[in-house]
Coordinates of N, CA and C in Angstrom, one line a residue:
X1 N 0.8 -1.2 0.0 CA 0.0 0.0 0.0 C 0.9 1.2 0.0
X2 N 0.7 2.2 -0.9 CA 1.5 3.4 -1.0 C 1.3 4.3 0.3
X3 N 2.3 4.9 0.7 CA 2.3 5.8 1.9 C 2.7 7.1 1.5
X4 N 2.1 8.2 2.0 CA 2.5 9.5 1.8 C 3.5 10.0 2.8
X5 N 4.7 10.3 2.4 CA 5.8 10.8 3.3 C 6.3 12.1 2.8
X6 N 6.5 13.0 3.7 CA 6.8 14.4 3.3 C 7.6 15.1 4.4
X7 N 8.3 16.1 4.1 CA 9.0 17.0 5.0 C 8.6 18.4 4.7
X8 N 9.0 19.3 5.6 CA 8.7 20.7 5.4 C 10.0 21.5 5.5
X9 N 9.9 22.7 4.8 CA 11.1 23.6 4.9 C 10.9 24.5 6.2
X10 N 12.0 25.1 6.7 CA 12.0 25.9 7.8 C 12.7 27.2 7.5
X11 N 12.2 28.3 8.1 CA 12.9 29.6 7.9 C 13.9 29.8 9.0
X12 N 15.1 30.2 8.6 CA 16.2 30.4 9.5 C 16.6 31.9 9.4
X13 N 16.6 32.7 10.4 CA 17.0 34.1 10.4 C 18.0 34.4 11.5
X14 N 19.2 34.9 11.1 CA 20.2 35.3 12.0 C 20.5 36.8 11.9
X15 N 20.2 37.5 12.9 CA 20.4 39.0 12.8 C 21.9 39.4 12.9
X16 N 22.2 40.5 12.3 CA 23.5 41.1 12.4 C 23.3 42.6 12.7
X17 N 23.8 43.1 13.8 CA 23.5 44.5 14.2 C 24.8 45.1 14.8
X18 N 25.1 46.3 14.4 CA 26.3 47.0 14.9 C 26.0 48.5 14.9
X19 N 26.5 49.2 15.9 CA 26.3 50.6 15.9 C 27.3 51.3 15.0
X20 N 27.0 52.6 14.6 CA 28.0 53.3 13.8 C 29.3 53.5 14.5
X21 N 29.2 53.8 15.8 CA 30.5 54.1 16.5 C 31.3 52.8 16.6
X22 N 30.7 51.7 16.9 CA 31.5 50.4 16.9 C 32.1 50.1 15.6
X23 N 31.4 50.4 14.5 CA 31.9 50.0 13.2 C 33.1 50.9 12.8
X24 N 33.1 52.1 13.3 CA 34.2 53.0 13.0 C 35.4 53.0 14.0
X25 N 35.2 52.2 15.1 CA 36.3 52.1 16.1 C 37.4 51.1 15.6
X26 N 38.6 51.5 15.6 CA 39.7 50.7 15.2 C 40.1 49.7 16.4
X27 N 40.1 48.4 16.1 CA 40.5 47.4 17.1 C 41.6 46.6 16.5
X28 N 42.4 46.0 17.4 CA 43.6 45.2 17.0 C 43.2 43.9 16.3
X29 N 42.1 43.4 16.6 CA 41.7 42.1 16.0 C 41.1 42.2 14.6
X30 N 41.1 43.4 14.1 CA 40.5 43.5 12.7 C 39.3 44.3 12.7
X31 N 38.7 44.5 11.5 CA 37.5 45.3 11.4 C 36.3 44.7 12.0
X32 N 35.6 45.4 12.9 CA 34.6 44.8 13.7 C 33.4 44.3 12.9
X33 N 33.0 45.0 11.9 CA 31.8 44.6 11.1 C 32.1 43.3 10.3
X34 N 33.3 43.2 9.8 CA 33.7 42.0 9.1 C 33.7 40.7 10.0
X35 N 34.2 40.9 11.2 CA 34.2 39.8 12.2 C 32.8 39.5 12.6
X36 N 32.0 40.5 12.8 CA 30.6 40.2 13.2 C 29.8 39.5 12.1
X37 N 30.1 39.8 10.8 CA 29.5 39.2 9.7 C 29.8 37.7 9.6
X38 N 31.1 37.4 9.8 CA 31.6 36.0 9.8 C 30.9 35.2 10.9
X39 N 30.9 35.8 12.1 CA 30.3 35.1 13.2 C 28.8 34.9 13.0
X40 N 28.1 35.8 12.4 CA 26.6 35.7 12.1 C 26.4 34.6 11.1
X41 N 27.2 34.5 10.1 CA 27.1 33.5 9.1 C 27.4 32.1 9.7
X42 N 28.4 32.0 10.6 CA 28.7 30.7 11.2 C 27.6 30.3 12.1
X43 N 27.0 31.2 12.9 CA 25.9 30.8 13.7 C 24.6 30.4 12.9
X44 N 24.5 31.1 11.7 CA 23.4 30.7 10.8 C 23.5 29.3 10.4
X45 N 24.7 28.9 10.0 CA 25.0 27.5 9.5 C 24.8 26.5 10.6
X46 N 25.2 26.9 11.8 CA 25.0 25.9 13.0 C 23.6 25.7 13.3
X47 N 22.8 26.8 13.2 CA 21.3 26.7 13.4 C 20.7 25.7 12.4
X48 N 21.1 25.9 11.2 CA 20.6 25.0 10.1 C 21.0 23.5 10.4
X49 N 22.3 23.4 10.7 CA 22.8 22.0 10.9 C 22.1 21.3 12.1
X50 N 21.8 22.1 13.2 CA 21.1 21.5 14.3 C 19.7 21.0 13.9
X51 N 19.0 21.8 13.0 CA 17.7 21.5 12.6 C 17.7 20.3 11.7
X52 N 18.7 20.2 10.8 CA 18.9 19.0 9.9 C 19.2 17.7 10.6
X53 N 19.8 17.8 11.8 CA 20.1 16.6 12.6 C 18.9 16.3 13.6
X54 N 18.6 17.3 14.4 CA 17.7 17.1 15.5 C 16.3 17.6 15.4
X55 N 16.0 18.3 14.2 CA 14.7 18.9 14.1 C 13.5 18.0 14.1
X56 N 12.3 18.5 14.5 CA 11.1 17.7 14.5 C 10.1 18.4 13.5
X57 N 9.5 17.7 12.6 CA 8.6 18.3 11.7 C 7.3 18.7 12.4
X58 N 7.0 20.0 12.3 CA 5.8 20.5 13.0 C 5.2 21.6 12.0
X59 N 3.9 21.8 12.2 CA 3.2 22.8 11.4 C 2.0 23.3 12.3
X60 N 2.1 24.6 12.6 CA 1.1 25.2 13.5 C 0.9 26.7 13.1
X61 N 0.0 27.3 13.8 CA -0.2 28.8 13.6 C 0.5 29.5 14.7
X62 N 1.4 30.4 14.3 CA 2.2 31.2 15.2 C 1.5 32.3 15.9
X63 N 2.2 33.0 16.8 CA 1.5 34.1 17.6 C 1.0 35.2 16.7
X64 N 1.6 35.3 15.5 CA 1.1 36.4 14.6 C 0.0 36.0 13.7
X65 N -0.6 34.8 13.9 CA -1.7 34.3 13.1 C -1.3 33.7 11.8
X66 N 0.0 33.6 11.5 CA 0.5 33.0 10.3 C 1.1 31.6 10.5
X67 N 1.1 30.8 9.4 CA 1.6 29.4 9.5 C 3.1 29.4 9.9
X68 N 3.4 28.5 10.8 CA 4.8 28.4 11.3 C 5.2 26.9 11.2
X69 N 6.3 26.6 10.5 CA 6.7 25.3 10.2 C 8.1 25.0 10.6
X70 N 8.4 23.8 11.1 CA 9.8 23.4 11.3 C 10.0 22.1 10.6
X71 N 11.3 21.9 10.2 CA 11.7 20.8 9.4 C 12.0 19.6 10.2
X72 N 11.8 18.4 9.6 CA 12.2 17.1 10.3 C 13.6 16.8 10.0
X73 N 14.4 16.5 11.1 CA 15.8 16.2 10.9 C 16.1 14.7 10.7
X74 N 17.3 14.4 10.5 CA 17.8 13.0 10.2 C 17.3 12.1 11.3
X75 N 17.5 12.5 12.6 CA 17.2 11.6 13.7 C 15.7 11.2 13.7
X76 N 14.8 12.2 13.4 CA 13.4 11.9 13.3 C 13.1 10.9 12.2
X77 N 13.7 11.1 11.1 CA 13.5 10.2 9.9 C 13.9 8.8 10.3
X78 N 15.1 8.6 10.9 CA 15.6 7.3 11.3 C 14.7 6.6 12.3
X79 N 14.2 7.4 13.3 CA 13.3 6.8 14.3 C 12.0 6.4 13.7
X80 N 11.6 7.0 12.7 CA 10.3 6.6 12.0 C 10.5 5.4 11.1
X81 N 11.6 5.3 10.4 CA 11.7 4.3 9.3 C 13.0 3.4 9.5
X82 N 14.0 3.8 10.3 CA 15.2 3.0 10.3 C 15.3 2.0 11.5
X83 N 16.5 1.6 11.8 CA 16.7 0.7 12.9 C 17.3 1.5 14.1
X84 N 16.6 1.4 15.3 CA 17.0 2.2 16.4 C 17.1 1.2 17.7
X85 N 18.2 1.4 18.4 CA 18.4 0.7 19.6 C 19.3 1.4 20.6
X86 N 19.1 1.2 21.9 CA 20.0 1.7 22.9 C 20.5 0.6 23.8
X87 N 21.9 0.5 23.8 CA 22.5 -0.6 24.5 C 22.1 -0.7 26.0
X88 N 21.9 0.5 26.6 CA 21.6 0.6 28.0 C 20.2 0.2 28.4
X89 N 19.3 0.0 27.4 CA 17.9 -0.3 27.7 C 17.5 -1.6 26.9
X90 N 18.3 -2.1 26.0 CA 18.0 -3.3 25.2 C 17.9 -4.5 26.1
X91 N 16.8 -5.2 26.0 CA 16.5 -6.4 26.8 C 17.6 -7.5 26.7
X92 N 18.2 -7.6 25.4 CA 19.1 -8.6 25.2 C 20.5 -8.4 25.8
X93 N 20.7 -7.2 26.3 CA 22.0 -6.8 26.9 C 21.9 -6.6 28.4
X94 N 20.8 -6.9 29.0 CA 20.5 -6.6 30.4 C 21.6 -7.2 31.3
X95 N 22.2 -6.3 32.2 CA 23.2 -6.7 33.1 C 24.6 -7.0 32.6
X96 N 24.8 -6.7 31.3 CA 26.1 -6.9 30.7 C 26.9 -5.6 30.6
X97 N 28.2 -5.7 30.9 CA 29.0 -4.5 30.6 C 29.3 -4.4 29.1
X98 N 29.9 -3.3 28.7 CA 30.0 -3.0 27.3 C 30.9 -4.0 26.5
X99 N 32.0 -4.3 27.1 CA 32.9 -5.3 26.4 C 32.4 -6.7 26.4
X100 N 31.5 -7.0 27.3 CA 30.9 -8.4 27.3 C 29.8 -8.5 26.2
X101 N 28.9 -7.5 26.2 CA 27.7 -7.7 25.3 C 27.7 -6.7 24.1
X102 N 28.7 -5.8 24.0 CA 28.6 -4.8 22.9 C 28.8 -5.3 21.5
X103 N 29.7 -6.3 21.4 CA 30.0 -6.8 20.1 C 28.8 -7.5 19.4
X104 N 28.2 -8.4 20.2 CA 27.0 -9.1 19.6 C 25.9 -8.2 19.3
X105 N 25.7 -7.2 20.2 CA 24.6 -6.2 20.0 C 24.9 -5.4 18.7
X106 N 26.1 -5.0 18.5 CA 26.4 -4.2 17.3 C 26.2 -5.0 16.1
X107 N 26.7 -6.3 16.1 CA 26.5 -7.1 14.9 C 25.0 -7.3 14.6
X108 N 24.2 -7.5 15.6 CA 22.8 -7.7 15.3 C 22.1 -6.4 14.7
X109 N 22.6 -5.3 15.2 CA 22.0 -4.0 14.7 C 22.5 -3.7 13.3
X110 N 23.8 -3.9 13.1 CA 24.4 -3.7 11.8 C 23.8 -4.6 10.7
X111 N 23.5 -5.8 11.1 CA 22.9 -6.7 10.1 C 21.6 -6.2 9.7
X112 N 20.8 -5.6 10.6 CA 19.5 -5.0 10.2 C 19.7 -3.8 9.3
X113 N 20.7 -2.9 9.6 CA 20.9 -1.7 8.9 C 21.4 -2.0 7.5
X114 N 22.3 -2.9 7.4 CA 22.9 -3.2 6.0 C 22.0 -4.1 5.2
X115 N 20.9 -4.5 5.7 CA 19.9 -5.3 4.8 C 19.5 -4.5 3.6
X116 N 19.4 -3.2 3.8 CA 18.9 -2.3 2.8 C 19.9 -1.2 2.4
X117 N 19.9 -0.8 1.1 CA 20.7 0.3 0.7 C 22.1 -0.2 0.3
X118 N 23.1 0.7 0.4 CA 24.4 0.5 -0.1 C 25.3 -0.2 1.0
X119 N 26.4 -0.8 0.5 CA 27.3 -1.5 1.4 C 28.3 -0.6 2.0
X120 N 28.2 0.7 1.7 CA 29.1 1.7 2.4 C 28.2 2.8 3.0
X121 N 28.3 3.0 4.3 CA 27.5 4.0 5.0 C 28.4 4.9 5.8
X122 N 27.9 6.1 6.1 CA 28.6 7.1 6.9 C 27.9 7.1 8.3
X123 N 28.7 7.3 9.4 CA 28.2 7.4 10.7 C 28.8 8.6 11.4
X124 N 27.9 9.5 11.9 CA 28.3 10.6 12.7 C 28.2 10.1 14.2
X125 N 29.3 10.3 14.9 CA 29.5 9.7 16.2 C 29.9 10.8 17.2
X126 N 29.5 10.6 18.5 CA 30.0 11.3 19.6 C 31.3 10.7 20.0
X127 N 32.1 11.5 20.8 CA 33.4 11.0 21.2 C 33.3 9.8 22.1
X128 N 32.2 9.7 22.9 CA 32.1 8.5 23.7 C 31.8 7.2 22.9
X129 N 31.1 7.4 21.8 CA 30.9 6.2 20.9 C 32.2 5.7 20.3
X130 N 33.1 6.7 19.8 CA 34.3 6.3 19.3 C 35.2 5.6 20.3
X131 N 35.1 6.1 21.6 CA 35.9 5.5 22.7 C 35.4 4.0 22.9
X132 N 34.1 3.9 22.8 CA 33.5 2.5 23.0 C 33.9 1.6 21.9
X133 N 34.0 2.1 20.7 CA 34.5 1.2 19.6 C 35.9 0.8 19.7
X134 N 36.8 1.8 20.2 CA 38.2 1.4 20.4 C 38.3 0.4 21.5
X135 N 37.5 0.4 22.6 CA 37.5 -0.6 23.6 C 37.2 -1.9 23.1
X136 N 36.2 -2.0 22.2 CA 35.9 -3.3 21.6 C 37.1 -3.8 20.7
X137 N 37.7 -2.9 19.9 CA 38.8 -3.3 19.1 C 40.0 -3.8 19.9
X138 N 40.2 -3.2 21.1 CA 41.3 -3.7 21.9 C 40.9 -5.0 22.6
X139 N 39.7 -5.2 22.9 CA 39.2 -6.5 23.6 C 39.1 -7.6 22.6
X140 N 38.8 -7.4 21.3 CA 38.6 -8.4 20.3 C 39.5 -8.1 19.1
X141 N 40.4 -9.0 18.8 CA 41.4 -8.7 17.8 C 40.8 -8.8 16.4
X142 N 39.6 -9.3 16.2 CA 39.0 -9.4 14.9 C 38.2 -8.2 14.5
X143 N 38.2 -7.1 15.3 CA 37.5 -5.9 14.9 C 38.6 -4.9 14.4
X144 N 38.6 -4.7 13.1 CA 39.7 -3.9 12.4 C 39.2 -2.5 12.2
X145 N 39.7 -1.6 12.9 CA 39.4 -0.1 12.8 C 40.6 0.6 12.4
X146 N 40.5 1.4 11.3 CA 41.7 2.2 10.8 C 41.3 3.5 10.3
X147 N 42.3 4.5 10.3 CA 42.0 5.8 9.8 C 42.2 5.9 8.3
X148 N 41.3 6.6 7.6 CA 41.3 6.7 6.2 C 41.0 8.1 5.8
X149 N 41.6 8.6 4.7 CA 41.3 9.9 4.2 C 40.4 9.8 3.0
X150 N 39.3 10.5 3.0 CA 38.3 10.4 1.8 C 38.3 11.8 1.1
X151 N 37.2 12.0 0.4 CA 37.2 13.2 -0.4 C 37.4 14.5 0.4
X152 N 38.0 15.5 -0.3 CA 38.3 16.8 0.3 C 39.2 16.8 1.5
X153 N 40.0 15.7 1.6 CA 40.9 15.6 2.7 C 40.3 15.3 4.1
X154 N 39.0 14.9 4.1 CA 38.4 14.6 5.4 C 38.8 13.2 5.9
X155 N 39.2 13.1 7.1 CA 39.7 11.9 7.7 C 38.5 11.2 8.5
X156 N 38.3 9.9 8.2 CA 37.3 9.2 8.9 C 37.9 7.9 9.4
X157 N 37.2 7.2 10.3 CA 37.6 6.0 10.9 C 36.9 4.9 10.2
X158 N 37.6 4.0 9.5 CA 36.9 3.0 8.7 C 36.8 1.7 9.4
X159 N 35.6 1.1 9.4 CA 35.4 -0.2 10.1 C 34.8 -1.1 9.0
X160 N 35.5 -2.1 8.7 CA 35.0 -3.1 7.7 C 34.3 -4.2 8.5
X161 N 32.9 -4.2 8.5 CA 32.1 -5.2 9.2 C 31.8 -6.3 8.3
X162 N 31.3 -7.4 8.8 CA 30.9 -8.6 8.0 C 29.7 -8.2 7.0
X163 N 29.1 -7.1 7.2 CA 27.9 -6.7 6.4 C 28.1 -5.6 5.5
X164 N 29.1 -4.8 5.7 CA 29.5 -3.6 4.9 C 30.5 -2.8 5.5
X165 N 30.9 -1.7 4.9 CA 31.9 -0.8 5.4 C 31.2 0.4 6.0
X166 N 31.7 0.8 7.2 CA 31.2 1.9 7.9 C 32.3 2.9 8.1
X167 N 32.0 4.2 7.7 CA 33.0 5.3 7.8 C 32.5 6.1 9.0
X168 N 33.2 6.1 10.1 CA 32.8 6.8 11.3 C 33.5 8.2 11.4
X169 N 32.8 9.2 11.7 CA 33.3 10.6 11.8 C 32.7 11.2 13.1
X170 N 33.6 11.7 14.0 CA 33.1 12.4 15.1 C 32.5 13.7 14.7
X171 N 31.4 14.0 15.4 CA 30.6 15.3 15.1 C 30.5 16.1 16.3
X172 N 30.9 17.4 16.3 CA 30.9 18.2 17.5 C 29.5 18.3 18.2
X173 N 28.4 18.4 17.4 CA 27.1 18.5 17.9 C 26.7 17.2 18.7
X174 N 27.4 16.1 18.5 CA 27.1 14.9 19.3 C 28.1 14.9 20.5
X175 N 29.4 15.2 20.2 CA 30.4 15.1 21.3 C 30.1 16.1 22.4
X176 N 29.7 17.3 22.1 CA 29.5 18.4 23.1 C 28.3 18.2 24.0
X177 N 27.3 17.5 23.5 CA 26.1 17.3 24.2 C 26.1 15.9 25.0
X178 N 26.1 15.9 26.3 CA 26.3 14.6 27.1 C 25.3 13.5 26.7
X179 N 24.1 13.9 26.4 CA 23.0 12.9 26.1 C 23.3 12.2 24.7
X180 N 24.1 12.9 23.8 CA 24.4 12.3 22.5 C 25.8 11.8 22.4
X181 N 26.6 11.9 23.4 CA 28.0 11.6 23.3 C 28.3 10.2 23.0
X182 N 27.4 9.3 23.4 CA 27.6 7.8 23.1 C 26.7 7.3 22.0
X183 N 26.4 8.2 21.1 CA 25.4 7.9 20.0 C 26.1 7.8 18.6
X184 N 25.7 6.9 17.8 CA 26.2 6.7 16.4 C 25.0 6.8 15.5
X185 N 25.0 7.8 14.6 CA 23.9 7.9 13.6 C 24.4 7.5 12.2
X186 N 23.8 6.4 11.7 CA 24.3 5.8 10.4 C 23.3 6.2 9.3
X187 N 23.9 6.7 8.2 CA 23.0 7.0 7.1 C 23.8 7.0 5.8
X188 N 23.2 7.3 4.7 CA 23.8 7.3 3.4 C 23.7 8.8 2.8
X189 N 24.8 9.5 2.7 CA 24.7 10.9 2.2 C 24.0 11.0 0.9
X190 N 24.1 10.0 0.0 CA 23.5 10.0 -1.3 C 22.0 10.0 -1.2
X191 N 21.5 9.7 0.0 CA 20.0 9.7 0.2 C 19.5 11.0 0.7
X192 N 20.3 12.0 0.8 CA 19.9 13.3 1.2 C 19.9 14.3 0.1
X193 N 18.9 15.1 0.0 CA 18.8 16.2 -1.0 C 18.4 17.5 -0.2
X194 N 19.2 18.5 -0.5 CA 18.9 19.9 0.1 C 17.9 20.6 -0.7
X195 N 16.7 20.8 -0.1 CA 15.6 21.5 -0.8 C 15.4 22.8 -0.2
X196 N 15.3 23.9 -1.0 CA 15.1 25.2 -0.4 C 14.1 26.0 -1.2
X197 N 13.4 26.9 -0.5 CA 12.6 27.9 -1.2 C 13.4 29.1 -1.5
X198 N 14.2 29.5 -0.4 CA 15.2 30.6 -0.6 C 16.5 30.1 0.0
X199 N 17.5 30.0 -0.9 CA 18.8 29.6 -0.4 C 19.4 30.8 0.4
X200 N 20.4 30.5 1.2 CA 21.0 31.5 2.1 C 21.3 32.8 1.4
X201 N 20.8 33.9 1.9 CA 21.0 35.2 1.3 C 21.2 36.2 2.4
X202 N 22.0 37.2 2.1 CA 22.3 38.3 3.0 C 21.4 39.5 2.7
X203 N 20.7 40.1 3.6 CA 19.9 41.2 3.5 C 20.5 42.4 4.2
X204 N 21.0 43.3 3.4 CA 21.7 44.5 3.9 C 20.7 45.6 4.4
X205 N 21.2 46.4 5.2 CA 20.4 47.5 5.7 C 20.3 48.7 4.7
X206 N 19.1 49.0 4.3 CA 19.0 50.1 3.3 C 18.5 51.4 3.9
X207 N 18.6 51.5 5.2 CA 18.1 52.8 5.9 C 19.3 53.6 6.3
X208 N 20.2 53.8 5.4 CA 21.5 54.5 5.7 C 21.4 56.0 5.4
X209 N 20.3 56.5 4.9 CA 20.2 57.9 4.5 C 18.9 58.5 5.0
X210 N 18.8 59.8 5.2 CA 17.6 60.4 5.6 C 17.5 60.6 7.1
X211 N 16.6 61.5 7.6 CA 16.5 61.9 9.0 C 16.1 60.7 9.9
X212 N 15.4 59.7 9.4 CA 14.9 58.6 10.2 C 15.8 57.4 10.2
X213 N 17.0 57.6 9.7 CA 18.0 56.5 9.7 C 18.3 56.1 11.1
X214 N 18.7 54.8 11.3 CA 19.2 54.4 12.6 C 20.7 54.6 12.7
X215 N 21.2 54.8 13.9 CA 22.6 55.1 14.2 C 23.4 53.8 14.2
X216 N 23.5 53.2 13.0 CA 24.1 51.9 12.8 C 23.5 51.1 11.7
X217 N 23.7 49.8 11.7 CA 23.1 48.9 10.7 C 22.4 47.7 11.4
X218 N 21.3 47.2 10.8 CA 20.7 46.0 11.3 C 20.4 45.2 10.1
X219 N 21.1 44.1 9.9 CA 21.0 43.2 8.8 C 20.7 41.8 9.2
X220 N 20.7 40.9 8.2 CA 20.4 39.5 8.6 C 20.8 38.5 7.4
X221 N 21.1 37.3 7.8 CA 21.1 36.1 6.9 C 19.8 35.4 7.0
X222 N 19.3 35.0 5.9 CA 18.0 34.3 5.9 C 18.0 33.1 4.9
X223 N 17.5 32.0 5.3 CA 17.3 30.8 4.5 C 16.0 30.2 4.8
X224 N 15.4 29.6 3.8 CA 14.2 28.7 4.0 C 14.4 27.4 3.3
X225 N 14.7 26.4 4.1 CA 15.1 25.1 3.5 C 14.9 24.0 4.4
X226 N 15.1 22.8 3.9 CA 14.9 21.5 4.6 C 15.6 20.4 3.8
X227 N 15.6 19.2 4.4 CA 16.2 18.0 3.8 C 15.1 17.1 3.2
X228 N 15.4 16.5 2.1 CA 14.6 15.4 1.5 C 15.3 14.1 1.7
X229 N 14.6 13.1 2.2 CA 15.2 11.8 2.6 C 14.7 10.7 1.6
X230 N 15.7 9.9 1.2 CA 15.4 8.7 0.4 C 15.9 7.5 1.0
X231 N 15.0 6.5 1.2 CA 15.3 5.2 1.7 C 16.0 5.2 3.1
X232 N 15.4 5.8 4.1 CA 15.9 5.8 5.4 C 15.8 4.4 6.1
X233 N 15.1 3.5 5.5 CA 15.0 2.2 6.0 C 16.3 1.5 6.2
X234 N 17.3 2.0 5.5 CA 18.7 1.4 5.6 C 19.6 2.2 6.5
X235 N 19.0 3.1 7.3 CA 19.8 3.9 8.2 C 19.6 3.4 9.7
X236 N 20.4 3.9 10.6 CA 20.2 3.5 12.0 C 20.7 4.5 13.0
X237 N 20.1 4.4 14.2 CA 20.5 5.2 15.3 C 20.8 4.3 16.5
X238 N 22.1 4.2 16.8 CA 22.6 3.4 17.9 C 23.1 4.2 19.1
X239 N 22.4 4.0 20.2 CA 22.7 4.8 21.4 C 23.3 4.0 22.5
X240 N 24.0 4.6 23.5 CA 24.6 3.9 24.6 C 25.9 3.2 24.2
X241 N 26.5 3.5 23.1 CA 27.8 2.8 22.7 C 28.9 3.1 23.7
X242 N 29.5 2.1 24.3 CA 30.5 2.3 25.3 C 30.1 2.3 26.7
X243 N 28.8 2.3 26.9 CA 28.2 2.3 28.3 C 27.8 0.9 28.7
X244 N 27.8 0.6 30.0 CA 27.4 -0.6 30.5 C 25.9 -0.6 30.8
X245 N 25.2 -1.8 30.6 CA 23.8 -1.9 30.8 C 23.6 -2.1 32.4
X246 N 22.8 -1.2 33.0 CA 22.7 -1.2 34.4 C 22.0 -2.6 34.9

């Protein structure tokens, strides 16, 4: 039976504001306006990245009476259609420490994930998950993990499993957040498409002349976009990697 699946775009707005005095003040670290512009663009990209990873698809009427939409992120798509498990709550690993039960649990989950899609997948990991994988590699000599350089000089940790090859890459948004530090999110980049109504654009302040002008500038970066997902049935979200089951 055919199913209707869809995602929504989300509006991202990052303001950039500086007074005339601050813009004309000479500082040793460089021109203040240029530094503020770079920072605003960086924060804009981080806001989008957070939504593409952790966003939840919603549609409601905002306080101004207009429609307000948020985009669904990778994790929501995987929880809906992919393979999801947490080592610290899985019934099959009850009472087992990580090195005792982690290898069998991983093999069972990877077998489910690699049933569908490509035999090469990418995994965003927290630092705790990478630590847990290293512990298994040290405890079991048959787990071969090595460093490899892929496109654009990006270094990843390659793990050749019995089911396919997994390229693991630590991600700061996982490592910095304690609840995601032991998480591994497995997906296929080829299954993602960036869809936008308005791609990232810079809106300059046009009120620089006349009596009513503001004493400075107020500008912004704006994007309205979301991700399109293809075949997330072959993706996975593994949590609690490196932790013991209580």
